[in-house]
C-alpha cells in the first residue's frame, strides 16, 4: 500500500476536525473523498501533506511512518498537493510558478516542465504571462502543474473543479485521468461527487470528521443513500 492513513484524529483548538479517519491509497489508483462542507475532507489532505499536526493516529507512506516528518520533507518523499483555492503566485509568470514546484529538487527539471506543458498546452501558450492575470481554469491547471513539478508519487488534489465552468470541469477531470494513466497515484477531494466517482477507482464518504462509507466508486454511484445525499444535482447536494 502506497499511502495508509490509520485512525487519525486532528483538532483545531478544542474542536475535533477528524475523529479516527482511516484511508488506504494503493499505487496507481485514483481514490476520492466525498462529503458535505465541513466533513473533514480538506483537513485530511492537509494532514497528509504535513500542514496540520496529528492529535493521534499515524500516516504511513511507502512503508514509512511519516506522522512526524516535516511537510517540506514529505514533498521530497513524493507527496505533492494542489491546494484548495489554487494558491498560485500572482506576480510570477507561469514558468516561474512551475519552477517553484521544483525549488527543492536538484538537477535539471526541463523534462518535467516539458511534460507539464504537454499536459497543459494552454500553460505553454501563456508561459510568460503573470499567473494572477489568468482565468480560474488556467490558474487551476497551473496549480496542478506546479504540484507535478515536485515529481509526486501521490498527487493530492483539493477541489480542482471549484468555481469552474462545466466545459472546463470536464477538461480538468480528463487531465486528472491522464496524469493517473502516466503513473501518478491520485487522492482527490472534490465537491462534484458525480464527476469524482466516475473517474475514481475507490471512494470514501466523510461525515463530521469520520468515514461512514467506503467502496469501489462505481458502487457508490449506484448507492441510493449516496445518490440522495450527494448526487441529486440540486444546490443542497453540492459538496
Short mmCIF file of C-alpha atoms in Angstrom, two decimals:
data_model
loop_
_atom_site.label_atom_id
_atom_site.label_comp_id
_atom_site.label_asym_id
_atom_site.label_seq_id
_atom_site.Cartn_x
_atom_site.Cartn_y
_atom_site.Cartn_z
CA UNK A 1 0.00 0.00 0.00
CA UNK A 2 1.46 3.37 -1.03
CA UNK A 3 -0.40 5.54 1.49
CA UNK A 4 -2.02 4.33 4.70
CA UNK A 5 -3.93 6.68 6.98
CA UNK A 6 -4.69 4.96 10.25
CA UNK A 7 -7.21 6.22 12.81
CA UNK A 8 -6.12 9.84 12.58
CA UNK A 9 -7.53 12.46 14.92
CA UNK A 10 -6.97 16.17 14.25
CA UNK A 11 -8.10 19.17 16.30
CA UNK A 12 -8.49 22.88 15.63
CA UNK A 13 -8.09 24.09 19.19
CA UNK A 14 -10.64 22.08 21.14
CA UNK A 15 -12.75 21.26 18.08
CA UNK A 16 -12.27 17.76 16.68
CA UNK A 17 -11.98 18.05 12.89
CA UNK A 18 -11.10 14.41 12.25
CA UNK A 19 -12.32 11.62 14.51
CA UNK A 20 -10.49 8.43 13.62
CA UNK A 21 -10.24 8.61 9.83
CA UNK A 22 -8.64 5.62 8.08
CA UNK A 23 -7.99 5.65 4.33
CA UNK A 24 -5.86 3.46 2.03
CA UNK A 25 -4.47 4.56 -1.33
CA UNK A 26 -2.73 1.91 -3.41
CA UNK A 27 -0.16 2.66 -6.08
CA UNK A 28 -1.78 3.52 -9.43
CA UNK A 29 -5.23 4.32 -8.02
CA UNK A 30 -7.48 7.35 -8.12
CA UNK A 31 -9.18 7.49 -4.72
CA UNK A 32 -11.72 10.19 -3.93
CA UNK A 33 -13.07 11.62 -0.68
CA UNK A 34 -16.61 12.99 -0.86
CA UNK A 35 -18.82 14.59 1.77
CA UNK A 36 -20.53 17.82 2.76
CA UNK A 37 -18.73 21.05 3.57
CA UNK A 38 -17.03 20.70 6.94
CA UNK A 39 -16.86 16.90 6.75
CA UNK A 40 -13.07 16.93 7.09
CA UNK A 41 -12.00 16.26 3.50
CA UNK A 42 -9.57 19.16 3.12
CA UNK A 43 -8.26 18.66 6.66
CA UNK A 44 -7.42 15.06 5.73
CA UNK A 45 -5.32 16.24 2.78
CA UNK A 46 -3.61 18.96 4.82
CA UNK A 47 -2.74 16.40 7.49
CA UNK A 48 -1.26 14.01 4.91
CA UNK A 49 0.90 16.79 3.47
CA UNK A 50 2.03 17.91 6.94
CA UNK A 51 0.17 21.21 7.16
CA UNK A 52 -1.94 20.04 10.14
CA UNK A 53 -0.47 18.14 13.12
CA UNK A 54 -1.95 14.83 14.25
CA UNK A 55 -3.53 14.56 17.68
CA UNK A 56 -3.26 10.77 17.36
CA UNK A 57 -3.09 8.03 14.75
CA UNK A 58 -0.46 7.58 12.07
CA UNK A 59 0.29 8.18 8.39
CA UNK A 60 2.42 5.61 6.57
CA UNK A 61 3.84 6.42 3.12
CA UNK A 62 5.82 3.88 1.14
CA UNK A 63 6.08 1.72 4.26
CA UNK A 64 7.48 4.52 6.43
CA UNK A 65 5.67 6.22 9.30
CA UNK A 66 5.74 9.91 8.32
CA UNK A 67 3.43 11.18 11.08
CA UNK A 68 6.13 13.47 12.49
CA UNK A 69 8.03 14.22 9.28
CA UNK A 70 8.08 17.93 8.32
CA UNK A 71 5.88 18.97 5.41
CA UNK A 72 8.73 20.02 3.09
CA UNK A 73 10.37 16.62 3.58
CA UNK A 74 7.12 14.90 2.65
CA UNK A 75 7.23 16.75 -0.66
CA UNK A 76 10.72 15.39 -1.33
CA UNK A 77 9.48 11.90 -0.44
CA UNK A 78 6.82 12.14 -3.14
CA UNK A 79 3.68 13.79 -1.72
CA UNK A 80 2.53 16.67 -3.93
CA UNK A 81 -0.53 18.85 -3.38
CA UNK A 82 -2.57 21.29 -5.44
CA UNK A 83 -4.39 23.16 -2.65
CA UNK A 84 -7.95 24.39 -2.46
CA UNK A 85 -8.05 27.92 -3.85
CA UNK A 86 -5.04 27.17 -6.11
CA UNK A 87 -2.54 29.32 -4.20
CA UNK A 88 -0.53 30.38 -7.23
CA UNK A 89 1.97 33.26 -7.10
CA UNK A 90 0.06 36.04 -8.95
CA UNK A 91 3.06 38.25 -9.73
CA UNK A 92 5.16 35.41 -11.16
CA UNK A 93 4.94 34.11 -14.71
CA UNK A 94 3.53 30.68 -15.49
CA UNK A 95 7.04 29.29 -15.94
CA UNK A 96 8.27 30.84 -12.67
CA UNK A 97 5.27 29.36 -10.83
CA UNK A 98 6.10 25.94 -12.23
CA UNK A 99 9.75 26.22 -11.25
CA UNK A 100 8.59 27.00 -7.70
CA UNK A 101 7.16 23.49 -7.63
CA UNK A 102 10.67 22.14 -8.21
CA UNK A 103 12.50 24.54 -5.86
CA UNK A 104 13.73 21.77 -3.54
CA UNK A 105 14.82 19.41 -6.27
CA UNK A 106 18.34 19.02 -7.58
CA UNK A 107 19.35 18.61 -11.20
CA UNK A 108 17.66 19.59 -14.45
CA UNK A 109 13.88 19.94 -14.39
CA UNK A 110 13.39 20.86 -18.05
CA UNK A 111 12.00 17.39 -18.86
CA UNK A 112 9.31 17.79 -16.20
CA UNK A 113 8.50 21.29 -17.46
CA UNK A 114 8.05 19.87 -20.97
CA UNK A 115 5.71 17.17 -19.62
CA UNK A 116 3.59 19.77 -17.82
CA UNK A 117 3.35 21.86 -20.99
CA UNK A 118 2.42 18.69 -22.88
CA UNK A 119 -0.41 18.02 -20.41
CA UNK A 120 -1.49 21.66 -20.37
CA UNK A 121 -0.94 23.27 -23.81
CA UNK A 122 -2.74 26.39 -22.50
CA UNK A 123 0.09 26.92 -20.00
CA UNK A 124 2.69 26.59 -22.74
CA UNK A 125 0.88 29.30 -24.71
CA UNK A 126 0.93 31.57 -21.65
CA UNK A 127 4.31 30.62 -20.21
CA UNK A 128 5.44 34.26 -19.92
CA UNK A 129 2.11 35.58 -18.61
CA UNK A 130 1.67 36.55 -14.95
CA UNK A 131 -0.29 33.90 -13.08
CA UNK A 132 -2.63 36.44 -11.50
CA UNK A 133 -3.89 37.63 -14.89
CA UNK A 134 -5.13 34.21 -16.00
CA UNK A 135 -8.64 32.73 -15.79
CA UNK A 136 -9.72 30.47 -12.94
CA UNK A 137 -9.41 27.39 -15.13
CA UNK A 138 -5.91 28.33 -16.24
CA UNK A 139 -4.88 29.01 -12.64
CA UNK A 140 -6.18 25.55 -11.67
CA UNK A 141 -4.09 23.99 -14.44
CA UNK A 142 -1.11 25.95 -13.13
CA UNK A 143 -1.67 24.73 -9.56
CA UNK A 144 -1.80 21.11 -10.73
CA UNK A 145 1.21 21.62 -12.99
CA UNK A 146 3.21 23.14 -10.14
CA UNK A 147 2.38 20.12 -7.95
CA UNK A 148 3.50 17.78 -10.75
CA UNK A 149 6.86 19.56 -10.83
CA UNK A 150 7.58 18.01 -7.42
CA UNK A 151 7.59 14.58 -9.15
CA UNK A 152 4.92 13.22 -6.80
CA UNK A 153 4.27 9.54 -6.24
CA UNK A 154 0.86 10.59 -4.94
CA UNK A 155 -0.87 13.81 -6.02
CA UNK A 156 -3.33 15.36 -3.55
CA UNK A 157 -5.97 17.43 -5.33
CA UNK A 158 -8.23 19.65 -3.22
CA UNK A 159 -11.41 20.80 -5.01
CA UNK A 160 -9.90 21.12 -8.52
CA UNK A 161 -13.26 21.94 -10.16
CA UNK A 162 -14.31 24.66 -7.71
CA UNK A 163 -15.62 27.75 -9.46
CA UNK A 164 -15.06 26.43 -12.98
CA UNK A 165 -17.46 26.36 -15.94
CA UNK A 166 -18.84 22.90 -16.88
CA UNK A 167 -16.71 22.64 -20.03
CA UNK A 168 -13.53 23.36 -18.05
CA UNK A 169 -14.55 20.90 -15.35
CA UNK A 170 -14.70 18.15 -18.00
CA UNK A 171 -11.25 19.16 -19.19
CA UNK A 172 -9.75 19.12 -15.68
CA UNK A 173 -11.15 15.66 -14.96
CA UNK A 174 -9.82 14.32 -18.26
CA UNK A 175 -6.40 15.67 -17.34
CA UNK A 176 -6.57 14.02 -13.90
CA UNK A 177 -7.24 10.70 -15.63
CA UNK A 178 -4.31 11.28 -17.98
CA UNK A 179 -2.00 12.11 -15.04
CA UNK A 180 -3.06 8.82 -13.47
CA UNK A 181 -2.52 6.91 -16.73
CA UNK A 182 1.02 8.29 -16.83
CA UNK A 183 1.74 6.66 -13.50
CA UNK A 184 0.85 9.12 -10.72
CA UNK A 185 -1.44 7.97 -7.92
CA UNK A 186 -4.19 10.49 -7.10
CA UNK A 187 -6.10 11.27 -3.91
CA UNK A 188 -8.93 13.60 -4.85
CA UNK A 189 -11.18 15.79 -2.71
CA UNK A 190 -13.99 17.10 -4.86
CA UNK A 191 -17.27 19.00 -4.49
CA UNK A 192 -18.54 17.46 -7.74
CA UNK A 193 -19.19 13.96 -6.40
CA UNK A 194 -20.73 12.67 -9.63
CA UNK A 195 -17.64 13.51 -11.69
CA UNK A 196 -15.24 12.33 -9.00
CA UNK A 197 -16.92 8.94 -8.64
CA UNK A 198 -16.94 8.47 -12.41
CA UNK A 199 -13.14 8.66 -12.65
CA UNK A 200 -12.13 7.15 -9.28
CA UNK A 201 -11.34 3.52 -8.56
CA UNK A 202 -12.44 3.71 -4.93
CA UNK A 203 -14.12 6.28 -2.70
CA UNK A 204 -14.70 7.21 0.93
CA UNK A 205 -17.65 9.19 2.26
CA UNK A 206 -16.84 11.51 5.17
CA UNK A 207 -19.38 12.98 7.59
CA UNK A 208 -18.44 15.24 10.51
CA UNK A 209 -14.83 14.08 10.59
CA UNK A 210 -15.41 10.33 10.23
CA UNK A 211 -15.56 7.81 7.38
CA UNK A 212 -19.13 6.50 7.15
CA UNK A 213 -18.82 4.53 3.91
CA UNK A 214 -16.09 3.17 1.64
CA UNK A 215 -16.47 1.13 -1.53
CA UNK A 216 -15.47 0.91 -5.19
CA UNK A 217 -16.51 4.22 -6.77
CA UNK A 218 -18.95 2.56 -9.16
CA UNK A 219 -20.85 1.03 -6.24
CA UNK A 220 -21.21 4.39 -4.53
CA UNK A 221 -22.54 5.92 -7.76
CA UNK A 222 -25.41 3.43 -7.54
CA UNK A 223 -25.85 3.62 -3.75
CA UNK A 224 -29.32 5.11 -3.01
CA UNK A 225 -28.14 6.89 0.17
CA UNK A 226 -25.13 8.42 -1.58
CA UNK A 227 -27.25 9.43 -4.56
CA UNK A 228 -29.81 11.11 -2.31
CA UNK A 229 -27.20 12.97 -0.25
CA UNK A 230 -24.60 13.94 -2.85
CA UNK A 231 -25.70 13.20 -6.41
CA UNK A 232 -29.09 14.87 -6.57
CA UNK A 233 -27.83 17.72 -8.71
CA UNK A 234 -29.55 20.44 -6.67
CA UNK A 235 -27.89 23.14 -4.60
CA UNK A 236 -28.48 21.15 -1.41
CA UNK A 237 -26.40 18.26 -2.73
CA UNK A 238 -23.33 20.31 -3.53
CA UNK A 239 -20.26 19.01 -1.70
#
